[in-house]
Each structure stands twice: as C-alpha cells, then as structure tokens.
PDB file of C-alpha atoms in Angstrom:
ATOM      1  CA  UNK A1372     -11.970   1.136 -31.978  1.00  0.00           C
ATOM      2  CA  UNK A1373     -12.004  -2.338 -30.159  1.00  0.00           C
ATOM      3  CA  UNK A1374     -14.820  -2.941 -27.637  1.00  0.00           C
ATOM      4  CA  UNK A1375     -15.111  -6.846 -27.311  1.00  0.00           C
ATOM      5  CA  UNK A1376     -12.838  -6.775 -24.284  1.00  0.00           C
ATOM      6  CA  UNK A1377     -15.554  -4.770 -22.432  1.00  0.00           C
ATOM      7  CA  UNK A1378     -18.439  -6.499 -23.911  1.00  0.00           C
ATOM      8  CA  UNK A1379     -19.124  -8.752 -20.509  1.00  0.00           C
ATOM      9  CA  UNK A1380     -19.895  -5.609 -18.564  1.00  0.00           C
ATOM     10  CA  UNK A1381     -20.940  -3.208 -20.940  1.00  0.00           C
ATOM     11  CA  UNK A1382     -24.621  -3.534 -20.123  1.00  0.00           C
ATOM     12  CA  UNK A1383     -24.046  -2.564 -16.476  1.00  0.00           C
ATOM     13  CA  UNK A1384     -22.332   0.723 -17.411  1.00  0.00           C
ATOM     14  CA  UNK A1385     -24.459   3.920 -17.343  1.00  0.00           C
ATOM     15  CA  UNK A1386     -21.535   5.515 -19.214  1.00  0.00           C
ATOM     16  CA  UNK A1387     -18.136   4.408 -20.662  1.00  0.00           C
ATOM     17  CA  UNK A1388     -16.646   6.133 -17.594  1.00  0.00           C
ATOM     18  CA  UNK A1389     -13.967   5.095 -14.969  1.00  0.00           C
ATOM     19  CA  UNK A1390     -14.193   7.446 -11.593  1.00  0.00           C
ATOM     20  CA  UNK A1391     -10.234   7.956 -11.669  1.00  0.00           C
ATOM     21  CA  UNK A1392      -8.214   6.350  -8.848  1.00  0.00           C
ATOM     22  CA  UNK A1393      -7.162   9.366  -6.580  1.00  0.00           C
ATOM     23  CA  UNK A1394      -4.862   9.164  -3.791  1.00  0.00           C
ATOM     24  CA  UNK A1395      -6.647  10.025  -0.316  1.00  0.00           C
ATOM     25  CA  UNK A1396      -9.607  10.878  -2.319  1.00  0.00           C
ATOM     26  CA  UNK A1397     -10.961   7.503  -3.390  1.00  0.00           C
ATOM     27  CA  UNK A1398     -12.585   5.437  -0.771  1.00  0.00           C
ATOM     28  CA  UNK A1399     -15.216   3.089   0.287  1.00  0.00           C
ATOM     29  CA  UNK A1400     -18.127   5.528   0.180  1.00  0.00           C
ATOM     30  CA  UNK A1401     -17.261   6.529  -3.614  1.00  0.00           C
ATOM     31  CA  UNK A1402     -16.785   3.295  -4.786  1.00  0.00           C
ATOM     32  CA  UNK A1403     -20.005   1.988  -3.488  1.00  0.00           C
ATOM     33  CA  UNK A1404     -21.898   5.256  -5.123  1.00  0.00           C
ATOM     34  CA  UNK A1405     -19.825   5.001  -8.345  1.00  0.00           C
ATOM     35  CA  UNK A1406     -20.277   1.603  -9.123  1.00  0.00           C
ATOM     36  CA  UNK A1407     -23.955   1.727  -8.003  1.00  0.00           C
ATOM     37  CA  UNK A1408     -24.560   4.326 -10.337  1.00  0.00           C
ATOM     38  CA  UNK A1409     -23.085   2.542 -13.337  1.00  0.00           C
ATOM     39  CA  UNK A1410     -19.472   3.970 -13.447  1.00  0.00           C
ATOM     40  CA  UNK A1411     -16.465   1.792 -13.111  1.00  0.00           C
ATOM     41  CA  UNK A1412     -15.222   2.778  -9.456  1.00  0.00           C
ATOM     42  CA  UNK A1413     -11.333   2.756  -9.206  1.00  0.00           C
ATOM     43  CA  UNK A1414      -9.133   3.313  -5.779  1.00  0.00           C
ATOM     44  CA  UNK A1415      -5.678   3.191  -5.393  1.00  0.00           C
ATOM     45  CA  UNK A1416      -4.738   0.311  -3.047  1.00  0.00           C
ATOM     46  CA  UNK A1417      -2.539   2.718  -1.162  1.00  0.00           C
ATOM     47  CA  UNK A1418      -5.184   4.584   0.277  1.00  0.00           C
ATOM     48  CA  UNK A1419      -5.626   1.774   2.819  1.00  0.00           C
ATOM     49  CA  UNK A1420      -3.272   1.923   5.801  1.00  0.00           C
ATOM     50  CA  UNK A1421      -2.178  -1.859   5.479  1.00  0.00           C
ATOM     51  CA  UNK A1422      -2.895  -4.747   3.367  1.00  0.00           C
ATOM     52  CA  UNK A1423      -5.415  -5.988   6.142  1.00  0.00           C
ATOM     53  CA  UNK A1424      -7.438  -2.569   5.567  1.00  0.00           C
ATOM     54  CA  UNK A1425      -7.239  -3.345   1.806  1.00  0.00           C
ATOM     55  CA  UNK A1426      -8.879  -6.756   2.657  1.00  0.00           C
ATOM     56  CA  UNK A1427     -11.579  -4.845   4.531  1.00  0.00           C
ATOM     57  CA  UNK A1428     -12.280  -2.557   2.147  1.00  0.00           C
ATOM     58  CA  UNK A1429     -12.989  -5.072  -0.621  1.00  0.00           C
ATOM     59  CA  UNK A1430     -15.395  -7.035   1.797  1.00  0.00           C
ATOM     60  CA  UNK A1431     -17.362  -3.830   2.662  1.00  0.00           C
ATOM     61  CA  UNK A1432     -17.617  -2.653  -0.734  1.00  0.00           C
ATOM     62  CA  UNK A1433     -18.775  -6.153  -2.260  1.00  0.00           C
ATOM     63  CA  UNK A1434     -21.172  -6.588   0.502  1.00  0.00           C
ATOM     64  CA  UNK A1435     -22.758  -3.285   0.170  1.00  0.00           C
ATOM     65  CA  UNK A1436     -22.776  -3.542  -3.938  1.00  0.00           C
ATOM     66  CA  UNK A1437     -24.630  -6.906  -3.460  1.00  0.00           C
ATOM     67  CA  UNK A1438     -27.203  -5.094  -1.179  1.00  0.00           C
ATOM     68  CA  UNK A1439     -27.401  -2.573  -3.692  1.00  0.00           C
ATOM     69  CA  UNK A1440     -28.008  -4.817  -6.528  1.00  0.00           C
ATOM     70  CA  UNK A1441     -30.658  -6.675  -4.727  1.00  0.00           C
ATOM     71  CA  UNK A1442     -32.599  -3.525  -4.423  1.00  0.00           C
ATOM     72  CA  UNK A1443     -31.941  -2.030  -7.495  1.00  0.00           C
ATOM     73  CA  UNK A1444     -32.824  -5.219  -9.470  1.00  0.00           C
ATOM     74  CA  UNK A1445     -29.445  -4.880 -11.765  1.00  0.00           C
ATOM     75  CA  UNK A1446     -25.837  -5.557 -11.320  1.00  0.00           C
ATOM     76  CA  UNK A1447     -23.256  -2.756 -10.349  1.00  0.00           C
ATOM     77  CA  UNK A1448     -20.260  -1.804 -12.631  1.00  0.00           C
ATOM     78  CA  UNK A1449     -17.058  -3.261 -11.768  1.00  0.00           C
ATOM     79  CA  UNK A1450     -14.751  -2.307  -8.788  1.00  0.00           C
ATOM     80  CA  UNK A1451     -11.350  -1.641 -10.291  1.00  0.00           C
ATOM     81  CA  UNK A1452      -8.304  -1.383  -7.712  1.00  0.00           C
ATOM     82  CA  UNK A1453      -5.271   0.615  -8.907  1.00  0.00           C
ATOM     83  CA  UNK A1454      -1.946  -1.186  -7.989  1.00  0.00           C
ATOM     84  CA  UNK A1455       1.388   0.778  -7.950  1.00  0.00           C
ATOM     85  CA  UNK A1456       3.982  -1.750  -9.447  1.00  0.00           C
ATOM     86  CA  UNK A1457       7.216  -0.036  -8.977  1.00  0.00           C
ATOM     87  CA  UNK A1458       9.625  -1.667  -6.704  1.00  0.00           C
ATOM     88  CA  UNK A1459       9.263   1.274  -4.287  1.00  0.00           C
ATOM     89  CA  UNK A1460       5.725  -0.299  -3.262  1.00  0.00           C
ATOM     90  CA  UNK A1461       6.625  -2.337  -0.169  1.00  0.00           C
ATOM     91  CA  UNK A1462       3.357  -3.926  -0.195  1.00  0.00           C
ATOM     92  CA  UNK A1463       3.044  -4.998  -3.841  1.00  0.00           C
ATOM     93  CA  UNK A1464       3.057  -8.663  -3.387  1.00  0.00           C
ATOM     94  CA  UNK A1465       0.773  -8.566  -0.137  1.00  0.00           C
ATOM     95  CA  UNK A1466      -1.948  -6.289  -1.910  1.00  0.00           C
ATOM     96  CA  UNK A1467      -1.707  -8.441  -5.067  1.00  0.00           C
ATOM     97  CA  UNK A1468      -2.716 -11.500  -3.236  1.00  0.00           C
ATOM     98  CA  UNK A1469      -5.634  -9.672  -1.843  1.00  0.00           C
ATOM     99  CA  UNK A1470      -6.604  -8.706  -5.335  1.00  0.00           C
ATOM    100  CA  UNK A1471      -6.153 -12.321  -6.306  1.00  0.00           C
ATOM    101  CA  UNK A1472      -8.505 -13.355  -3.565  1.00  0.00           C
ATOM    102  CA  UNK A1473     -11.141 -10.926  -4.453  1.00  0.00           C
ATOM    103  CA  UNK A1474     -10.976 -11.352  -8.236  1.00  0.00           C
ATOM    104  CA  UNK A1475     -11.689  -7.898  -9.517  1.00  0.00           C
ATOM    105  CA  UNK A1476     -12.823  -7.713 -12.944  1.00  0.00           C
ATOM    106  CA  UNK A1477     -10.133  -5.066 -13.937  1.00  0.00           C
ATOM    107  CA  UNK A1478      -7.150  -3.859 -12.294  1.00  0.00           C
ATOM    108  CA  UNK A1479      -5.064  -0.595 -13.298  1.00  0.00           C
ATOM    109  CA  UNK A1480      -1.343  -0.696 -12.745  1.00  0.00           C
ATOM    110  CA  UNK A1481       0.668   2.400 -12.299  1.00  0.00           C
ATOM    111  CA  UNK A1482       4.474   3.488 -12.077  1.00  0.00           C
ATOM    112  CA  UNK A1483       5.935   0.865 -14.415  1.00  0.00           C
ATOM    113  CA  UNK A1484       5.596  -2.133 -16.493  1.00  0.00           C
ATOM    114  CA  UNK A1485       2.761  -4.445 -15.758  1.00  0.00           C
ATOM    115  CA  UNK A1486       4.657  -7.471 -16.936  1.00  0.00           C
ATOM    116  CA  UNK A1487       5.189  -8.923 -13.451  1.00  0.00           C
ATOM    117  CA  UNK A1488       1.532  -8.970 -12.386  1.00  0.00           C
ATOM    118  CA  UNK A1489      -0.086  -9.661 -15.575  1.00  0.00           C
ATOM    119  CA  UNK A1490      -0.274 -13.521 -15.526  1.00  0.00           C
ATOM    120  CA  UNK A1491      -1.697 -13.893 -11.821  1.00  0.00           C
ATOM    121  CA  UNK A1492      -4.448 -11.429 -12.559  1.00  0.00           C
ATOM    122  CA  UNK A1493      -5.255 -12.898 -15.937  1.00  0.00           C
ATOM    123  CA  UNK A1494      -5.587 -16.174 -14.267  1.00  0.00           C
ATOM    124  CA  UNK A1495      -7.868 -14.646 -11.740  1.00  0.00           C
ATOM    125  CA  UNK A1496     -10.015 -13.245 -14.507  1.00  0.00           C
ATOM    126  CA  UNK A1497      -9.294  -9.666 -14.282  1.00  0.00           C
ATOM    127  CA  UNK A1498      -8.576  -7.341 -17.479  1.00  0.00           C
ATOM    128  CA  UNK A1499      -5.467  -5.523 -16.696  1.00  0.00           C
ATOM    129  CA  UNK A1500      -4.817  -1.910 -17.799  1.00  0.00           C
ATOM    130  CA  UNK A1501      -1.585  -0.181 -17.270  1.00  0.00           C
ATOM    131  CA  UNK A1502      -1.354   3.639 -17.159  1.00  0.00           C
ATOM    132  CA  UNK A1503       1.297   5.403 -19.315  1.00  0.00           C
ATOM    133  CA  UNK A1504       2.673   8.826 -19.898  1.00  0.00           C
ATOM    134  CA  UNK A1505       4.514   8.520 -23.313  1.00  0.00           C
ATOM    135  CA  UNK A1506       4.422   6.720 -26.622  1.00  0.00           C
ATOM    136  CA  UNK A1507       7.412   4.618 -25.417  1.00  0.00           C
ATOM    137  CA  UNK A1508       5.337   3.538 -22.252  1.00  0.00           C
ATOM    138  CA  UNK A1509       2.377   2.619 -24.290  1.00  0.00           C
ATOM    139  CA  UNK A1510       4.654   0.506 -26.370  1.00  0.00           C
ATOM    140  CA  UNK A1511       6.088  -1.263 -23.852  1.00  0.00           C
ATOM    141  CA  UNK A1512       3.146  -1.925 -21.922  1.00  0.00           C
ATOM    142  CA  UNK A1513       1.498  -3.227 -25.096  1.00  0.00           C
ATOM    143  CA  UNK A1514       4.450  -5.543 -25.813  1.00  0.00           C
ATOM    144  CA  UNK A1515       3.954  -6.677 -22.175  1.00  0.00           C
ATOM    145  CA  UNK A1516       0.634  -7.767 -22.940  1.00  0.00           C
ATOM    146  CA  UNK A1517      -1.755  -5.189 -21.141  1.00  0.00           C
ATOM    147  CA  UNK A1518      -5.392  -5.544 -22.022  1.00  0.00           C
ATOM    148  CA  UNK A1519      -5.819  -1.974 -22.089  1.00  0.00           C
ATOM    149  CA  UNK A1520      -3.839   1.339 -21.648  1.00  0.00           C
ATOM    150  CA  UNK A1521      -4.617   4.348 -19.702  1.00  0.00           C
ATOM    151  CA  UNK A1522      -3.276   7.530 -21.429  1.00  0.00           C
ATOM    152  CA  UNK A1523      -2.371  10.178 -18.872  1.00  0.00           C
ATOM    153  CA  UNK A1524      -2.435  13.469 -21.111  1.00  0.00           C
ATOM    154  CA  UNK A1525      -1.925  16.854 -20.759  1.00  0.00           C
ATOM    155  CA  UNK A1526      -4.643  18.345 -18.199  1.00  0.00           C
ATOM    156  CA  UNK A1527      -4.569  15.246 -16.175  1.00  0.00           C
ATOM    157  CA  UNK A1528      -4.860  15.817 -12.368  1.00  0.00           C
ATOM    158  CA  UNK A1529      -1.860  14.509 -10.057  1.00  0.00           C
ATOM    159  CA  UNK A1530       1.227  13.149 -11.722  1.00  0.00           C
ATOM    160  CA  UNK A1531       0.413  13.667 -15.558  1.00  0.00           C
ATOM    161  CA  UNK A1532       1.589  13.183 -18.797  1.00  0.00           C
ATOM    162  CA  UNK A1533       2.449  16.341 -21.365  1.00  0.00           C
ATOM    163  CA  UNK A1534       1.452  14.924 -24.329  1.00  0.00           C
ATOM    164  CA  UNK A1535      -1.859  16.486 -26.296  1.00  0.00           C
ATOM    165  CA  UNK A1536      -4.835  13.950 -26.037  1.00  0.00           C
ATOM    166  CA  UNK A1537      -5.686  14.207 -29.727  1.00  0.00           C
ATOM    167  CA  UNK A1538      -1.897  13.456 -30.657  1.00  0.00           C
ATOM    168  CA  UNK A1539      -1.401  10.724 -27.996  1.00  0.00           C
ATOM    169  CA  UNK A1540      -4.732   8.761 -28.825  1.00  0.00           C
ATOM    170  CA  UNK A1541      -4.332   8.571 -32.553  1.00  0.00           C
ATOM    171  CA  UNK A1542      -0.518   7.750 -32.323  1.00  0.00           C
ATOM    172  CA  UNK A1543      -1.472   4.717 -29.850  1.00  0.00           C
ATOM    173  CA  UNK A1544      -4.233   3.729 -31.904  1.00  0.00           C
ATOM    174  CA  UNK A1545      -2.195   3.362 -34.861  1.00  0.00           C
ATOM    175  CA  UNK A1546      -0.504   0.444 -33.285  1.00  0.00           C
ATOM    176  CA  UNK A1547      -2.612  -0.804 -30.603  1.00  0.00           C
ATOM    177  CA  UNK A1548      -5.897  -2.415 -30.831  1.00  0.00           C
ATOM    178  CA  UNK A1549      -6.719  -2.834 -27.426  1.00  0.00           C
ATOM    179  CA  UNK A1550      -8.952  -1.094 -24.930  1.00  0.00           C
ATOM    180  CA  UNK A1551      -7.568   2.833 -24.612  1.00  0.00           C
ATOM    181  CA  UNK A1552      -8.690   5.011 -21.758  1.00  0.00           C
ATOM    182  CA  UNK A1553      -8.509   8.993 -21.975  1.00  0.00           C
ATOM    183  CA  UNK A1554      -7.199  10.799 -18.634  1.00  0.00           C
ATOM    184  CA  UNK A1555      -7.109  14.393 -18.718  1.00  0.00           C
ATOM    185  CA  UNK A1556      -9.567  17.033 -19.268  1.00  0.00           C
ATOM    186  CA  UNK A1557     -12.819  15.149 -19.444  1.00  0.00           C
ATOM    187  CA  UNK A1558     -15.147  17.329 -17.638  1.00  0.00           C
ATOM    188  CA  UNK A1559     -18.450  16.358 -18.934  1.00  0.00           C
ATOM    189  CA  UNK A1560     -20.431  13.912 -21.025  1.00  0.00           C
ATOM    190  CA  UNK A1561     -19.963  15.705 -24.197  1.00  0.00           C
ATOM    191  CA  UNK A1562     -16.033  15.785 -23.661  1.00  0.00           C
ATOM    192  CA  UNK A1563     -16.360  11.998 -22.586  1.00  0.00           C
ATOM    193  CA  UNK A1564     -18.433  11.287 -26.274  1.00  0.00           C
ATOM    194  CA  UNK A1565     -15.581  13.245 -27.978  1.00  0.00           C
ATOM    195  CA  UNK A1566     -13.159  10.791 -26.618  1.00  0.00           C
ATOM    196  CA  UNK A1567     -14.855   8.027 -27.838  1.00  0.00           C
ATOM    197  CA  UNK A1568     -15.077   9.511 -31.407  1.00  0.00           C
ATOM    198  CA  UNK A1569     -11.292  10.317 -31.065  1.00  0.00           C
ATOM    199  CA  UNK A1570     -10.802   6.472 -30.591  1.00  0.00           C
ATOM    200  CA  UNK A1571     -11.105   5.692 -27.179  1.00  0.00           C
ATOM    201  CA  UNK A1572     -13.289   2.824 -25.216  1.00  0.00           C
ATOM    202  CA  UNK A1573     -13.579   4.825 -21.843  1.00  0.00           C
ATOM    203  CA  UNK A1574     -12.780   8.004 -20.048  1.00  0.00           C
ATOM    204  CA  UNK A1575     -11.127   8.692 -16.769  1.00  0.00           C
ATOM    205  CA  UNK A1576     -13.131  11.538 -14.593  1.00  0.00           C
ATOM    206  CA  UNK A1577     -11.085  12.346 -11.609  1.00  0.00           C
ATOM    207  CA  UNK A1578     -11.342  15.956 -10.667  1.00  0.00           C
ATOM    208  CA  UNK A1579     -15.249  16.159 -10.562  1.00  0.00           C
ATOM    209  CA  UNK A1580     -15.344  13.124  -8.550  1.00  0.00           C
ATOM    210  CA  UNK A1581     -13.251  14.955  -5.814  1.00  0.00           C
ATOM    211  CA  UNK A1582     -16.242  17.419  -5.324  1.00  0.00           C
ATOM    212  CA  UNK A1583     -18.946  15.085  -4.259  1.00  0.00           C
ATOM    213  CA  UNK A1584     -20.183  14.359  -1.149  1.00  0.00           C
ATOM    214  CA  UNK A1585     -18.966  10.757  -1.144  1.00  0.00           C
ATOM    215  CA  UNK A1586     -15.307  11.423  -1.531  1.00  0.00           C
ATOM    216  CA  UNK A1587     -12.704  11.315   1.228  1.00  0.00           C
ATOM    217  CA  UNK A1588     -11.579  14.943   0.163  1.00  0.00           C
ATOM    218  CA  UNK A1589     -11.638  17.573   2.835  1.00  0.00           C
ATOM    219  CA  UNK A1590     -14.475  20.085   2.317  1.00  0.00           C
ATOM    220  CA  UNK A1591     -12.112  22.953   1.919  1.00  0.00           C
ATOM    221  CA  UNK A1592     -10.476  20.876  -0.938  1.00  0.00           C
ATOM    222  CA  UNK A1593     -13.938  20.572  -2.671  1.00  0.00           C
ATOM    223  CA  UNK A1594     -15.018  24.286  -2.250  1.00  0.00           C
ATOM    224  CA  UNK A1595     -11.518  25.247  -3.751  1.00  0.00           C
ATOM    225  CA  UNK A1596     -12.464  23.071  -6.944  1.00  0.00           C
ATOM    226  CA  UNK A1597     -15.856  24.920  -7.096  1.00  0.00           C
ATOM    227  CA  UNK A1598     -14.333  28.465  -6.747  1.00  0.00           C
ATOM    228  CA  UNK A1599     -11.450  27.387  -9.268  1.00  0.00           C
ATOM    229  CA  UNK A1600     -10.517  27.155 -13.010  1.00  0.00           C
ATOM    230  CA  UNK A1601      -8.090  25.837 -15.035  1.00  0.00           C
ATOM    231  CA  UNK A1602      -6.290  28.769 -14.749  1.00  0.00           C
ATOM    232  CA  UNK A1603      -5.482  28.020 -11.390  1.00  0.00           C
ATOM    233  CA  UNK A1604      -3.754  24.576 -11.988  1.00  0.00           C
ATOM    234  CA  UNK A1605      -0.240  24.744 -12.016  1.00  0.00           C
ATOM    235  CA  UNK A1606       2.015  22.058 -13.573  1.00  0.00           C
ATOM    236  CA  UNK A1607       5.009  21.847 -11.049  1.00  0.00           C
ATOM    237  CA  UNK A1608       7.710  19.317 -10.035  1.00  0.00           C
ATOM    238  CA  UNK A1609       8.267  20.959  -6.791  1.00  0.00           C
ATOM    239  CA  UNK A1610       6.013  18.459  -4.739  1.00  0.00           C
ATOM    240  CA  UNK A1611       6.652  15.092  -6.342  1.00  0.00           C
ATOM    241  CA  UNK A1612       9.689  15.305  -8.584  1.00  0.00           C
ATOM    242  CA  UNK A1613       7.464  14.619 -11.672  1.00  0.00           C
ATOM    243  CA  UNK A1614       5.181  16.803 -13.478  1.00  0.00           C
ATOM    244  CA  UNK A1615       2.024  17.202 -11.135  1.00  0.00           C
ATOM    245  CA  UNK A1616      -0.844  19.462 -11.846  1.00  0.00           C
ATOM    246  CA  UNK A1617      -1.770  21.285  -8.431  1.00  0.00           C
ATOM    247  CA  UNK A1618      -4.099  23.997  -7.302  1.00  0.00           C
ATOM    248  CA  UNK A1619      -2.441  27.401  -7.030  1.00  0.00           C
ATOM    249  CA  UNK A1620      -4.796  28.243  -4.088  1.00  0.00           C
ATOM    250  CA  UNK A1621      -3.895  25.565  -2.002  1.00  0.00           C
ATOM    251  CA  UNK A1622      -0.135  26.207  -2.616  1.00  0.00           C
ATOM    252  CA  UNK A1623      -0.684  29.923  -1.514  1.00  0.00           C
ATOM    253  CA  UNK A1624      -2.885  28.702   1.553  1.00  0.00           C
ATOM    254  CA  UNK A1625       0.046  26.484   2.581  1.00  0.00           C
ATOM    255  CA  UNK A1626       2.296  29.702   2.605  1.00  0.00           C
ATOM    256  CA  UNK A1627       4.207  29.306  -0.505  1.00  0.00           C
ATOM    257  CA  UNK A1628       4.823  31.229  -3.590  1.00  0.00           C
ATOM    258  CA  UNK A1629       3.361  29.416  -6.812  1.00  0.00           C
ATOM    259  CA  UNK A1630       5.903  31.633  -8.575  1.00  0.00           C
ATOM    260  CA  UNK A1631       8.612  31.059  -6.867  1.00  0.00           C
ATOM    261  CA  UNK A1632       8.669  27.109  -5.619  1.00  0.00           C
ATOM    262  CA  UNK A1633      11.733  25.469  -4.609  1.00  0.00           C
ATOM    263  CA  UNK A1634      13.772  22.752  -6.557  1.00  0.00           C
ATOM    264  CA  UNK A1635      12.616  19.960  -8.268  1.00  0.00           C
ATOM    265  CA  UNK A1636      11.017  17.358  -5.575  1.00  0.00           C
ATOM    266  CA  UNK A1637      12.460  19.424  -2.756  1.00  0.00           C
ATOM    267  CA  UNK A1638       9.119  20.100  -0.910  1.00  0.00           C
ATOM    268  CA  UNK A1639       8.082  17.659   1.756  1.00  0.00           C
ATOM    269  CA  UNK A1640      11.271  15.470   1.328  1.00  0.00           C
ATOM    270  CA  UNK A1641      14.063  17.006   2.630  1.00  0.00           C
ATOM    271  CA  UNK A1642      13.969  16.568   6.736  1.00  0.00           C
ATOM    272  CA  UNK A1643      13.540  18.810   9.430  1.00  0.00           C
ATOM    273  CA  UNK A1644      15.722  18.162  12.511  1.00  0.00           C
ATOM    274  CA  UNK A1645      12.861  19.382  14.694  1.00  0.00           C
ATOM    275  CA  UNK A1646      10.244  16.626  14.310  1.00  0.00           C
ATOM    276  CA  UNK A1647       7.319  19.256  15.555  1.00  0.00           C
ATOM    277  CA  UNK A1648       8.525  21.572  12.791  1.00  0.00           C
ATOM    278  CA  UNK A1649       8.623  18.725  10.407  1.00  0.00           C
ATOM    279  CA  UNK A1650       4.925  17.846  11.240  1.00  0.00           C
ATOM    280  CA  UNK A1651       3.828  21.552  10.745  1.00  0.00           C
ATOM    281  CA  UNK A1652       5.207  21.592   7.358  1.00  0.00           C
ATOM    282  CA  UNK A1653       2.590  21.482   4.471  1.00  0.00           C
ATOM    283  CA  UNK A1654       2.487  18.104   3.001  1.00  0.00           C
ATOM    284  CA  UNK A1655       1.582  17.264  -0.754  1.00  0.00           C
ATOM    285  CA  UNK A1656      -1.869  15.742  -1.111  1.00  0.00           C
ATOM    286  CA  UNK A1657      -2.790  16.344   2.521  1.00  0.00           C
ATOM    287  CA  UNK A1658      -2.364  20.167   2.495  1.00  0.00           C
ATOM    288  CA  UNK A1659      -1.464  21.040  -1.093  1.00  0.00           C
ATOM    289  CA  UNK A1660      -3.919  19.557  -3.587  1.00  0.00           C
ATOM    290  CA  UNK A1661      -4.310  18.350  -6.991  1.00  0.00           C
ATOM    291  CA  UNK A1662      -6.849  19.113  -9.806  1.00  0.00           C
ATOM    292  CA  UNK A1663      -6.858  18.799 -13.465  1.00  0.00           C
ATOM    293  CA  UNK A1664      -7.791  21.335 -16.279  1.00  0.00           C
ATOM    294  CA  UNK A1665     -11.522  19.997 -15.954  1.00  0.00           C
ATOM    295  CA  UNK A1666     -11.464  22.314 -12.680  1.00  0.00           C
ATOM    296  CA  UNK A1667     -13.229  24.696 -14.760  1.00  0.00           C
ATOM    297  CA  UNK A1668     -16.180  22.032 -15.110  1.00  0.00           C
ATOM    298  CA  UNK A1669     -16.530  21.899 -11.355  1.00  0.00           C
ATOM    299  CA  UNK A1670     -19.602  24.190 -10.417  1.00  0.00           C
ATOM    300  CA  UNK A1671     -20.982  22.606  -7.457  1.00  0.00           C
ATOM    301  CA  UNK A1672     -20.454  19.524  -4.846  1.00  0.00           C
ATOM    302  CA  UNK A1673     -23.078  16.840  -5.729  1.00  0.00           C
ATOM    303  CA  UNK A1674     -23.809  13.400  -4.785  1.00  0.00           C
ATOM    304  CA  UNK A1675     -22.223  10.662  -6.932  1.00  0.00           C
ATOM    305  CA  UNK A1676     -25.697   9.692  -8.206  1.00  0.00           C
ATOM    306  CA  UNK A1677     -26.480  13.229  -9.522  1.00  0.00           C
ATOM    307  CA  UNK A1678     -22.925  13.920 -11.051  1.00  0.00           C
ATOM    308  CA  UNK A1679     -23.360  10.629 -13.305  1.00  0.00           C
ATOM    309  CA  UNK A1680     -27.027  11.489 -14.046  1.00  0.00           C
ATOM    310  CA  UNK A1681     -25.808  14.829 -15.317  1.00  0.00           C
ATOM    311  CA  UNK A1682     -22.981  13.247 -17.188  1.00  0.00           C
ATOM    312  CA  UNK A1683     -25.313  10.718 -19.013  1.00  0.00           C
ATOM    313  CA  UNK A1684     -27.467  13.608 -19.960  1.00  0.00           C
ATOM    314  CA  UNK A1685     -24.620  15.629 -21.353  1.00  0.00           C
ATOM    315  CA  UNK A1686     -23.154  12.439 -22.965  1.00  0.00           C
ATOM    316  CA  UNK A1687     -26.795  11.621 -24.722  1.00  0.00           C
ATOM    317  CA  UNK A1688     -26.982  14.976 -26.081  1.00  0.00           C
ATOM    318  CA  UNK A1689     -23.169  15.139 -27.329  1.00  0.00           C
ATOM    319  CA  UNK A1690     -24.027  11.727 -28.840  1.00  0.00           C
ATOM    320  CA  UNK A1691     -27.130  13.267 -30.665  1.00  0.00           C
ATOM    321  CA  UNK A1692     -25.003  15.655 -32.374  1.00  0.00           C
ATOM    322  CA  UNK A1693     -24.335  15.648 -36.143  1.00  0.00           C
ATOM    323  CA  UNK A1694     -21.360  17.509 -37.999  1.00  0.00           C
ATOM    324  CA  UNK A1695     -22.415  20.426 -39.927  1.00  0.00           C
ATOM    325  CA  UNK A1696     -21.059  21.063 -43.290  1.00  0.00           C
ATOM    326  CA  UNK A1697     -21.527  23.756 -46.033  1.00  0.00           C
TER     327      UNK A1697
END
C-alpha cells in the first residue's frame, strides 16, 4: 500500500476516512464538523446554487476552520470539494476557477475522466482523486495521471458500482500504486480497518454522516435511516437512469411501488404539461432518498464529533485484533 502521497496531512487525521460527498446533504456545517474532528470533509460543488455561493462556502468554511484550529491548537483535516467533470456540468469551468483560487489540498472528480482538470489542479497543489465504477474506468483514470482512485463498489449509496469490494480493490491494486479509497459498506471503524488490510489508503463513509445533526438532510430522512436496514436498500435505474441505491421506505412514502417501478430513468425526467402537477411529483434526492448497505449500522442520529469518536474507538479495537489460527 502506498501512503507517501498522503504523508503531508496524515498527522491531521483522526482516521483514514473521508466523509463522502453527498448531493443535498453535505454542506458547510458538516464540512466544518468533519474537518474539525479529523476526517477529510468532502462536498459536491453542485450543492451550491451558483459559483458565487461556492466561493462563499469556501470562505466561510475556511474562516471557521481557522477559528477552530486556533481554539484546538491543531490543524484541521483537509477540505475536499467534489467536481463533476462531465460535459453536462455547465458550471465546470467557473467552479474549477473557484477551486484554483482557494487551493484545496484534495479534489475528487466524478462522472468522467479527470484528464482535463488534472494539470490546473496539480499546479494549484491539489491531489486529484477520481471516482470509478469499473476496472476499465480505473485503468483510464490511472493512465490520465490521477493521484488516487475512489472505487465505487456494490453497497455504496447513490449512484454506485456493482463490483465486489474485495475483488475490485485487489484487481486495481495489481496495476495501480496510487491512493485507493474504498466506497461502499463501511459502516464502522472495524470495517475501515479491514479496508486498509485489503490494500486501501482511505475509506468513504457516507450513509452514517447523513444521520448526523450537522448534515443538510431532512430530519425524516435521518430517522428513516435509523429505522431501516440493508434489506431496505433497492438498487434501481428508475430514478437516474444509472444503478442507484435508494431507500425503499422513501419510495413507498412517495406513493410508488418498489416492486413495480417505471422504466429506466422515467421518474422525474418526463415532463408534465401541468406545471403545478409537475411540482407535486416526487423528486429524486428531495423526496426519494438514497442510502448504502451500511444503513444497518445507523442506530441513532449523532453529532459528527461523537460519530468520529465512536468510529475511532471501533477502528482501534479492529486494529488490535490478530488472526487466530489452529
């Protein structure tokens, strides 16, 4: 496992963990709490209504983290924006310009090759991690020069991959010596330690951060995660056109049958003639919520600091385990 690229901020991490970037969930409060607690805080730039608001978010987070560092006497973990690099992102160039001004230490790219943004981000001093859902995507991102790969495996929330994490990590590690981040099913500190043993440098934790006081998620969403288990996660293409992990109870609450969903990508895409009727339709992410297989590990709604402390204790216990033979 290669860790030298992370060496510059390893002493600022309470855990080798990224609070995963989640659409309409990861905001200023969650970033400040995660980074201040020693976890890399990541948020989609698309969570900001405009490039101007993205600039404002950066300024506020940076100011509050400096204040936290002064009080705590230690540097916070890095802030890590998540940039969609697909041509469908009309704000790509403008958002990239904001990132280059604020010089984040890490950037995660999504939905496509990071090739077009690698040089400017590298020139600004950022490590670039590309999320990938297949071996071929991993090979292409590695060839482009990504510093790290986020492996979207079976069990991750939102739009996800289908590969088994054991097989995916080992296949990628066979040809790639950069940073590997495992996304999918990390529900506690022991699982995080297992990801390291498997060959990863960092893990993603998303679902459990949804159910924190600081997340932007609806309180009903947080409670639904507490009340649900992995059996309540449905992998479907109905809402985005891509394989997406969604909470069955939210689908039912929206008046839909999880066992009889419309065709691929049909929900919330075809327009209604009646504007008022269209507005009342259930919308993905806003009314129909996502979760990963780690939903089974969500037992209560916590503050981020408490979640990180609990995860760190589990991680230490997992690290102390030794294989038993005989």
